[in-house]
Amino acid sequence: AVYNAIITAVATGSSRMSEIATKIGETTSVCSQYMKNLINLGLIRKETPYGEKESRKSTYAIADNMFRFWYRFIPYNNSIISRGATELAYKRIAPNLSDYMGRIFEEICMQYLWKLLLDGEAPVEFSNLGRWWGTDPQEKIQTEIDIMGDQDKSTALFGECKWINENVDVKVLEKLKKRSRLFRYENVHLFLFAKKGFTQGCIEEAGKMGNVSLVTYDQIYEYLNDRGITAF
């Protein structure tokens, strides 16, 4: 029961140990031991901001996508699914799929970047990839970067992933550019990943900047599929 409660808590949005413990009604010390076992089983993963080995900002996520989907949607719709009302269940699930796919799309984009690196086509020869989150010292707010990877102390890439049903506009590119300046890299390459595509304004600005790659999901799918890799 405790394992199920923890996985459900993480799948439905609780990511920090204190949040998870509060949601399931256990102490953090008890919750921590169960969490270690779930990590060892490969069902949960611990994440720290890119570049930090250990951090109080650590969060937890479902590592297995089948478990992620099941615990996010099935328990709340189990009664109608068991009665064969699958269309009704889908209508209830569908509005939340874009939000659910956000993190999965980030993972797909990372797969793409790793394959670019292995094929010798990456603009930045990074050694690792990850998410970063922390405080913007200028605006005094919490912010995050979907994908980050550095080659050395002077060169890095930053990526933003948008699983939305409209074209990504130039404001997203400007925001990513601003966030990349939170770090002191001289050479930076930006990646914008989109489910659908990009507005003309975004395409034009990317062309002017010269250090931006605009990539759609269809392009990722085709690239990985041609190399025998399944994006999902």
PDB file of C-alpha atoms in Angstrom:
ATOM      1  CA  ALA A   1       0.000   0.000   0.000  1.00  0.00           C
ATOM      2  CA  VAL A   2       2.809   2.429   0.818  1.00  0.00           C
ATOM      3  CA  TYR A   3       4.606   1.704  -2.454  1.00  0.00           C
ATOM      4  CA  ASN A   4       1.388   2.283  -4.385  1.00  0.00           C
ATOM      5  CA  ALA A   5       0.738   5.494  -2.491  1.00  0.00           C
ATOM      6  CA  ILE A   6       4.237   6.829  -3.229  1.00  0.00           C
ATOM      7  CA  ILE A   7       4.050   6.029  -6.954  1.00  0.00           C
ATOM      8  CA  THR A   8       0.587   7.614  -7.154  1.00  0.00           C
ATOM      9  CA  ALA A   9       1.809  10.735  -5.339  1.00  0.00           C
ATOM     10  CA  VAL A  10       4.757  11.156  -7.711  1.00  0.00           C
ATOM     11  CA  ALA A  11       2.675  10.398 -10.812  1.00  0.00           C
ATOM     12  CA  THR A  12       0.119  13.042  -9.859  1.00  0.00           C
ATOM     13  CA  GLY A  13       2.592  15.866  -9.286  1.00  0.00           C
ATOM     14  CA  SER A  14       4.346  15.518  -5.935  1.00  0.00           C
ATOM     15  CA  SER A  15       8.078  15.648  -6.654  1.00  0.00           C
ATOM     16  CA  ARG A  16       9.879  16.530  -3.423  1.00  0.00           C
ATOM     17  CA  MET A  17      10.332  14.125  -0.528  1.00  0.00           C
ATOM     18  CA  SER A  18       8.460  16.369   1.915  1.00  0.00           C
ATOM     19  CA  GLU A  19       5.513  16.706  -0.492  1.00  0.00           C
ATOM     20  CA  ILE A  20       5.363  12.955  -1.072  1.00  0.00           C
ATOM     21  CA  ALA A  21       5.545  12.156   2.643  1.00  0.00           C
ATOM     22  CA  THR A  22       2.778  14.643   3.437  1.00  0.00           C
ATOM     23  CA  LYS A  23       0.542  13.289   0.689  1.00  0.00           C
ATOM     24  CA  ILE A  24       0.825   9.656   1.806  1.00  0.00           C
ATOM     25  CA  GLY A  25       0.709  10.439   5.526  1.00  0.00           C
ATOM     26  CA  GLU A  26       4.157   9.091   6.462  1.00  0.00           C
ATOM     27  CA  THR A  27       7.344  10.634   7.846  1.00  0.00           C
ATOM     28  CA  THR A  28      10.120  11.530   5.427  1.00  0.00           C
ATOM     29  CA  SER A  29      12.428   8.921   7.024  1.00  0.00           C
ATOM     30  CA  VAL A  30       9.914   6.120   6.384  1.00  0.00           C
ATOM     31  CA  CYS A  31       9.177   7.432   2.922  1.00  0.00           C
ATOM     32  CA  SER A  32      12.901   7.623   2.132  1.00  0.00           C
ATOM     33  CA  GLN A  33      13.451   3.902   2.686  1.00  0.00           C
ATOM     34  CA  TYR A  34      10.567   2.931   0.415  1.00  0.00           C
ATOM     35  CA  MET A  35      11.836   5.410  -2.168  1.00  0.00           C
ATOM     36  CA  LYS A  36      15.299   3.798  -2.216  1.00  0.00           C
ATOM     37  CA  ASN A  37      13.712   0.461  -3.045  1.00  0.00           C
ATOM     38  CA  LEU A  38      11.615   1.973  -5.842  1.00  0.00           C
ATOM     39  CA  ILE A  39      14.747   3.610  -7.277  1.00  0.00           C
ATOM     40  CA  ASN A  40      16.605   0.278  -7.161  1.00  0.00           C
ATOM     41  CA  LEU A  41      13.692  -1.341  -9.014  1.00  0.00           C
ATOM     42  CA  GLY A  42      13.946   1.303 -11.744  1.00  0.00           C
ATOM     43  CA  LEU A  43      10.430   2.652 -11.160  1.00  0.00           C
ATOM     44  CA  ILE A  44      11.414   5.981  -9.595  1.00  0.00           C
ATOM     45  CA  ARG A  45      14.416   8.169 -10.374  1.00  0.00           C
ATOM     46  CA  LYS A  46      16.011  10.919  -8.329  1.00  0.00           C
ATOM     47  CA  GLU A  47      16.818  14.087 -10.240  1.00  0.00           C
ATOM     48  CA  THR A  48      19.133  16.933  -9.321  1.00  0.00           C
ATOM     49  CA  PRO A  49      19.658  20.190 -11.224  1.00  0.00           C
ATOM     50  CA  TYR A  50      22.226  19.810 -14.008  1.00  0.00           C
ATOM     51  CA  GLY A  51      25.742  20.215 -12.693  1.00  0.00           C
ATOM     52  CA  GLU A  52      24.850  19.442  -9.074  1.00  0.00           C
ATOM     53  CA  LYS A  53      25.697  15.986  -7.709  1.00  0.00           C
ATOM     54  CA  GLU A  54      23.743  16.362  -4.482  1.00  0.00           C
ATOM     55  CA  SER A  55      21.246  19.080  -3.793  1.00  0.00           C
ATOM     56  CA  ARG A  56      18.423  19.999  -1.459  1.00  0.00           C
ATOM     57  CA  LYS A  57      16.580  20.849  -4.665  1.00  0.00           C
ATOM     58  CA  SER A  58      16.443  17.152  -5.640  1.00  0.00           C
ATOM     59  CA  THR A  59      13.139  15.883  -7.001  1.00  0.00           C
ATOM     60  CA  TYR A  60      11.660  12.490  -7.856  1.00  0.00           C
ATOM     61  CA  ALA A  61       9.960  11.303 -11.037  1.00  0.00           C
ATOM     62  CA  ILE A  62       8.461   8.104 -12.430  1.00  0.00           C
ATOM     63  CA  ALA A  63      11.189   6.418 -14.488  1.00  0.00           C
ATOM     64  CA  ASP A  64       8.955   3.882 -16.264  1.00  0.00           C
ATOM     65  CA  ASN A  65       6.486   5.477 -18.692  1.00  0.00           C
ATOM     66  CA  MET A  66       3.964   2.650 -18.390  1.00  0.00           C
ATOM     67  CA  PHE A  67       3.832   3.188 -14.626  1.00  0.00           C
ATOM     68  CA  ARG A  68       3.730   6.958 -15.176  1.00  0.00           C
ATOM     69  CA  PHE A  69       0.668   6.716 -17.402  1.00  0.00           C
ATOM     70  CA  TRP A  70      -1.094   4.051 -15.346  1.00  0.00           C
ATOM     71  CA  TYR A  71      -0.777   5.763 -11.972  1.00  0.00           C
ATOM     72  CA  ARG A  72      -1.610   9.171 -13.446  1.00  0.00           C
ATOM     73  CA  PHE A  73      -4.850   8.170 -15.190  1.00  0.00           C
ATOM     74  CA  ILE A  74      -6.114   4.633 -14.599  1.00  0.00           C
ATOM     75  CA  PRO A  75      -6.976   4.539 -10.859  1.00  0.00           C
ATOM     76  CA  TYR A  76      -9.270   7.585 -11.229  1.00  0.00           C
ATOM     77  CA  ASN A  77     -11.042   6.041 -14.207  1.00  0.00           C
ATOM     78  CA  ASN A  78     -10.895   2.381 -13.253  1.00  0.00           C
ATOM     79  CA  SER A  79     -14.600   2.015 -12.490  1.00  0.00           C
ATOM     80  CA  ILE A  80     -15.774   3.233 -15.890  1.00  0.00           C
ATOM     81  CA  ILE A  81     -12.990   1.364 -17.718  1.00  0.00           C
ATOM     82  CA  SER A  82     -13.960  -1.910 -16.027  1.00  0.00           C
ATOM     83  CA  ARG A  83     -17.522  -1.364 -17.261  1.00  0.00           C
ATOM     84  CA  GLY A  84     -16.353  -1.000 -20.838  1.00  0.00           C
ATOM     85  CA  ALA A  85     -16.886   2.774 -21.119  1.00  0.00           C
ATOM     86  CA  THR A  86     -13.534   3.327 -22.804  1.00  0.00           C
ATOM     87  CA  GLU A  87     -14.696   6.312 -24.884  1.00  0.00           C
ATOM     88  CA  LEU A  88     -15.857   8.098 -21.746  1.00  0.00           C
ATOM     89  CA  ALA A  89     -12.545   7.307 -20.043  1.00  0.00           C
ATOM     90  CA  TYR A  90     -10.631   8.731 -22.999  1.00  0.00           C
ATOM     91  CA  LYS A  91     -12.702  11.941 -22.945  1.00  0.00           C
ATOM     92  CA  ARG A  92     -11.708  12.399 -19.313  1.00  0.00           C
ATOM     93  CA  ILE A  93      -8.025  11.622 -19.959  1.00  0.00           C
ATOM     94  CA  ALA A  94      -7.531  13.485 -23.266  1.00  0.00           C
ATOM     95  CA  PRO A  95      -7.550  17.074 -21.859  1.00  0.00           C
ATOM     96  CA  ASN A  96      -4.589  16.162 -19.633  1.00  0.00           C
ATOM     97  CA  LEU A  97      -2.456  14.408 -22.262  1.00  0.00           C
ATOM     98  CA  SER A  98      -0.544  17.503 -23.394  1.00  0.00           C
ATOM     99  CA  ASP A  99       0.557  18.207 -19.835  1.00  0.00           C
ATOM    100  CA  TYR A 100       1.410  14.528 -19.319  1.00  0.00           C
ATOM    101  CA  MET A 101       3.445  14.410 -22.539  1.00  0.00           C
ATOM    102  CA  GLY A 102       5.544  17.425 -21.560  1.00  0.00           C
ATOM    103  CA  ARG A 103       8.169  15.497 -19.599  1.00  0.00           C
ATOM    104  CA  ILE A 104       8.103  12.556 -21.989  1.00  0.00           C
ATOM    105  CA  PHE A 105       8.745  14.905 -24.911  1.00  0.00           C
ATOM    106  CA  GLU A 106      11.792  16.226 -23.048  1.00  0.00           C
ATOM    107  CA  GLU A 107      13.121  12.662 -22.830  1.00  0.00           C
ATOM    108  CA  ILE A 108      12.503  12.125 -26.552  1.00  0.00           C
ATOM    109  CA  CYS A 109      14.379  15.344 -27.340  1.00  0.00           C
ATOM    110  CA  MET A 110      17.298  14.159 -25.224  1.00  0.00           C
ATOM    111  CA  GLN A 111      17.339  10.878 -27.161  1.00  0.00           C
ATOM    112  CA  TYR A 112      17.565  12.937 -30.333  1.00  0.00           C
ATOM    113  CA  LEU A 113      20.445  15.057 -29.010  1.00  0.00           C
ATOM    114  CA  TRP A 114      22.382  12.003 -27.861  1.00  0.00           C
ATOM    115  CA  LYS A 115      21.981  10.431 -31.294  1.00  0.00           C
ATOM    116  CA  LEU A 116      23.166  13.662 -32.958  1.00  0.00           C
ATOM    117  CA  LEU A 117      26.264  13.510 -30.745  1.00  0.00           C
ATOM    118  CA  LEU A 118      26.965   9.858 -31.531  1.00  0.00           C
ATOM    119  CA  ASP A 119      26.524  10.557 -35.249  1.00  0.00           C
ATOM    120  CA  GLY A 120      28.970  13.460 -35.061  1.00  0.00           C
ATOM    121  CA  GLU A 121      26.270  16.007 -35.955  1.00  0.00           C
ATOM    122  CA  ALA A 122      25.826  17.828 -32.649  1.00  0.00           C
ATOM    123  CA  PRO A 123      26.769  21.543 -32.624  1.00  0.00           C
ATOM    124  CA  VAL A 124      28.002  21.079 -29.047  1.00  0.00           C
ATOM    125  CA  GLU A 125      29.970  17.980 -28.022  1.00  0.00           C
ATOM    126  CA  PHE A 126      28.396  17.700 -24.587  1.00  0.00           C
ATOM    127  CA  SER A 127      29.367  15.073 -22.029  1.00  0.00           C
ATOM    128  CA  ASN A 128      25.984  14.875 -20.318  1.00  0.00           C
ATOM    129  CA  LEU A 129      22.415  16.192 -20.517  1.00  0.00           C
ATOM    130  CA  GLY A 130      19.875  17.072 -17.877  1.00  0.00           C
ATOM    131  CA  ARG A 131      17.286  19.508 -16.570  1.00  0.00           C
ATOM    132  CA  TRP A 132      18.196  22.547 -14.515  1.00  0.00           C
ATOM    133  CA  TRP A 133      16.088  24.484 -12.068  1.00  0.00           C
ATOM    134  CA  GLY A 134      16.881  27.185  -9.594  1.00  0.00           C
ATOM    135  CA  THR A 135      16.554  30.899  -8.814  1.00  0.00           C
ATOM    136  CA  ASP A 136      16.889  33.684 -11.351  1.00  0.00           C
ATOM    137  CA  PRO A 137      19.035  36.168  -9.351  1.00  0.00           C
ATOM    138  CA  GLN A 138      17.840  39.154 -11.362  1.00  0.00           C
ATOM    139  CA  GLU A 139      14.094  38.569 -11.196  1.00  0.00           C
ATOM    140  CA  LYS A 140      14.202  36.703  -7.855  1.00  0.00           C
ATOM    141  CA  ILE A 141      11.936  33.924  -9.154  1.00  0.00           C
ATOM    142  CA  GLN A 142      12.203  30.186  -9.623  1.00  0.00           C
ATOM    143  CA  THR A 143      12.931  29.141 -13.188  1.00  0.00           C
ATOM    144  CA  GLU A 144      13.977  26.032 -15.097  1.00  0.00           C
ATOM    145  CA  ILE A 145      15.631  24.862 -18.292  1.00  0.00           C
ATOM    146  CA  ASP A 146      14.264  21.718 -19.956  1.00  0.00           C
ATOM    147  CA  ILE A 147      17.588  20.523 -21.375  1.00  0.00           C
ATOM    148  CA  MET A 148      21.141  21.594 -20.679  1.00  0.00           C
ATOM    149  CA  GLY A 149      24.526  20.141 -21.557  1.00  0.00           C
ATOM    150  CA  ASP A 150      28.043  21.542 -21.641  1.00  0.00           C
ATOM    151  CA  GLN A 151      31.160  20.655 -23.588  1.00  0.00           C
ATOM    152  CA  ASP A 152      33.553  22.578 -21.340  1.00  0.00           C
ATOM    153  CA  LYS A 153      33.584  25.734 -19.239  1.00  0.00           C
ATOM    154  CA  SER A 154      33.013  27.927 -22.287  1.00  0.00           C
ATOM    155  CA  THR A 155      30.583  25.959 -24.488  1.00  0.00           C
ATOM    156  CA  ALA A 156      27.073  24.663 -23.790  1.00  0.00           C
ATOM    157  CA  LEU A 157      23.668  23.955 -25.280  1.00  0.00           C
ATOM    158  CA  PHE A 158      20.249  24.835 -23.879  1.00  0.00           C
ATOM    159  CA  GLY A 159      16.915  23.443 -24.988  1.00  0.00           C
ATOM    160  CA  GLU A 160      13.218  24.202 -24.544  1.00  0.00           C
ATOM    161  CA  CYS A 161      10.586  21.562 -25.350  1.00  0.00           C
ATOM    162  CA  LYS A 162       6.995  22.569 -26.147  1.00  0.00           C
ATOM    163  CA  TRP A 163       4.352  19.857 -26.540  1.00  0.00           C
ATOM    164  CA  ILE A 164       1.523  22.203 -27.485  1.00  0.00           C
ATOM    165  CA  ASN A 165      -0.996  22.247 -30.328  1.00  0.00           C
ATOM    166  CA  GLU A 166       0.038  25.623 -31.729  1.00  0.00           C
ATOM    167  CA  ASN A 167       3.223  26.904 -33.315  1.00  0.00           C
ATOM    168  CA  VAL A 168       5.925  28.042 -30.906  1.00  0.00           C
ATOM    169  CA  ASP A 169       6.431  31.809 -31.101  1.00  0.00           C
ATOM    170  CA  VAL A 170       9.449  34.053 -30.742  1.00  0.00           C
ATOM    171  CA  LYS A 171       8.717  34.780 -27.068  1.00  0.00           C
ATOM    172  CA  VAL A 172       9.720  31.217 -26.205  1.00  0.00           C
ATOM    173  CA  LEU A 173      13.030  31.679 -28.009  1.00  0.00           C
ATOM    174  CA  GLU A 174      13.648  34.975 -26.237  1.00  0.00           C
ATOM    175  CA  LYS A 175      12.914  33.360 -22.873  1.00  0.00           C
ATOM    176  CA  LEU A 176      15.343  30.510 -23.568  1.00  0.00           C
ATOM    177  CA  LYS A 177      18.016  32.999 -24.653  1.00  0.00           C
ATOM    178  CA  LYS A 178      17.525  34.932 -21.408  1.00  0.00           C
ATOM    179  CA  ARG A 179      17.715  31.790 -19.277  1.00  0.00           C
ATOM    180  CA  SER A 180      20.911  30.672 -21.000  1.00  0.00           C
ATOM    181  CA  ARG A 181      22.506  33.901 -19.764  1.00  0.00           C
ATOM    182  CA  LEU A 182      22.126  32.720 -16.174  1.00  0.00           C
ATOM    183  CA  PHE A 183      25.344  30.820 -16.909  1.00  0.00           C
ATOM    184  CA  ARG A 184      28.686  32.222 -18.043  1.00  0.00           C
ATOM    185  CA  TYR A 185      29.287  30.325 -21.257  1.00  0.00           C
ATOM    186  CA  GLU A 186      30.937  32.196 -24.139  1.00  0.00           C
ATOM    187  CA  ASN A 187      29.648  29.842 -26.837  1.00  0.00           C
ATOM    188  CA  VAL A 188      26.000  28.817 -26.654  1.00  0.00           C
ATOM    189  CA  HIS A 189      23.724  26.868 -28.991  1.00  0.00           C
ATOM    190  CA  LEU A 190      19.959  26.909 -28.432  1.00  0.00           C
ATOM    191  CA  PHE A 191      17.482  24.191 -29.377  1.00  0.00           C
ATOM    192  CA  LEU A 192      13.743  24.788 -29.614  1.00  0.00           C
ATOM    193  CA  PHE A 193      11.690  21.609 -29.890  1.00  0.00           C
ATOM    194  CA  ALA A 194       8.024  21.765 -30.887  1.00  0.00           C
ATOM    195  CA  LYS A 195       5.166  19.319 -31.314  1.00  0.00           C
ATOM    196  CA  LYS A 196       3.767  21.179 -34.338  1.00  0.00           C
ATOM    197  CA  GLY A 197       6.077  23.905 -35.639  1.00  0.00           C
ATOM    198  CA  PHE A 198       7.158  27.532 -35.283  1.00  0.00           C
ATOM    199  CA  THR A 199       5.727  30.926 -36.132  1.00  0.00           C
ATOM    200  CA  GLN A 200       7.323  32.923 -38.942  1.00  0.00           C
ATOM    201  CA  GLY A 201       8.597  35.430 -36.391  1.00  0.00           C
ATOM    202  CA  CYS A 202      10.356  32.679 -34.466  1.00  0.00           C
ATOM    203  CA  ILE A 203      11.910  31.260 -37.646  1.00  0.00           C
ATOM    204  CA  GLU A 204      13.176  34.687 -38.707  1.00  0.00           C
ATOM    205  CA  GLU A 205      14.657  35.499 -35.296  1.00  0.00           C
ATOM    206  CA  ALA A 206      16.383  32.097 -35.143  1.00  0.00           C
ATOM    207  CA  GLY A 207      17.909  32.818 -38.554  1.00  0.00           C
ATOM    208  CA  LYS A 208      19.207  36.201 -37.382  1.00  0.00           C
ATOM    209  CA  MET A 209      20.740  34.742 -34.230  1.00  0.00           C
ATOM    210  CA  GLY A 210      22.529  31.978 -36.121  1.00  0.00           C
ATOM    211  CA  ASN A 211      23.042  29.735 -33.094  1.00  0.00           C
ATOM    212  CA  VAL A 212      19.545  28.257 -32.925  1.00  0.00           C
ATOM    213  CA  SER A 213      18.156  24.910 -34.101  1.00  0.00           C
ATOM    214  CA  LEU A 214      14.374  24.627 -34.571  1.00  0.00           C
ATOM    215  CA  VAL A 215      13.235  21.010 -34.481  1.00  0.00           C
ATOM    216  CA  THR A 216       9.730  19.522 -34.723  1.00  0.00           C
ATOM    217  CA  TYR A 217       8.562  16.193 -33.357  1.00  0.00           C
ATOM    218  CA  ASP A 218       8.098  14.879 -36.910  1.00  0.00           C
ATOM    219  CA  GLN A 219      11.760  15.634 -37.630  1.00  0.00           C
ATOM    220  CA  ILE A 220      12.837  13.863 -34.440  1.00  0.00           C
ATOM    221  CA  TYR A 221      10.658  10.863 -35.222  1.00  0.00           C
ATOM    222  CA  GLU A 222      12.009  10.569 -38.761  1.00  0.00           C
ATOM    223  CA  TYR A 223      15.623  10.980 -37.642  1.00  0.00           C
ATOM    224  CA  LEU A 224      15.400   8.379 -34.882  1.00  0.00           C
ATOM    225  CA  ASN A 225      13.222   5.982 -36.862  1.00  0.00           C
ATOM    226  CA  ASP A 226      15.717   5.972 -39.761  1.00  0.00           C
ATOM    227  CA  ARG A 227      18.333   4.847 -37.263  1.00  0.00           C
ATOM    228  CA  GLY A 228      16.228   2.098 -35.711  1.00  0.00           C
ATOM    229  CA  ILE A 229      15.322   3.989 -32.538  1.00  0.00           C
ATOM    230  CA  THR A 230      11.711   4.150 -31.342  1.00  0.00           C
ATOM    231  CA  ALA A 231      10.940   7.598 -29.960  1.00  0.00           C
ATOM    232  CA  PHE A 232       8.126   6.309 -27.719  1.00  0.00           C
TER     233      PHE A 232
END
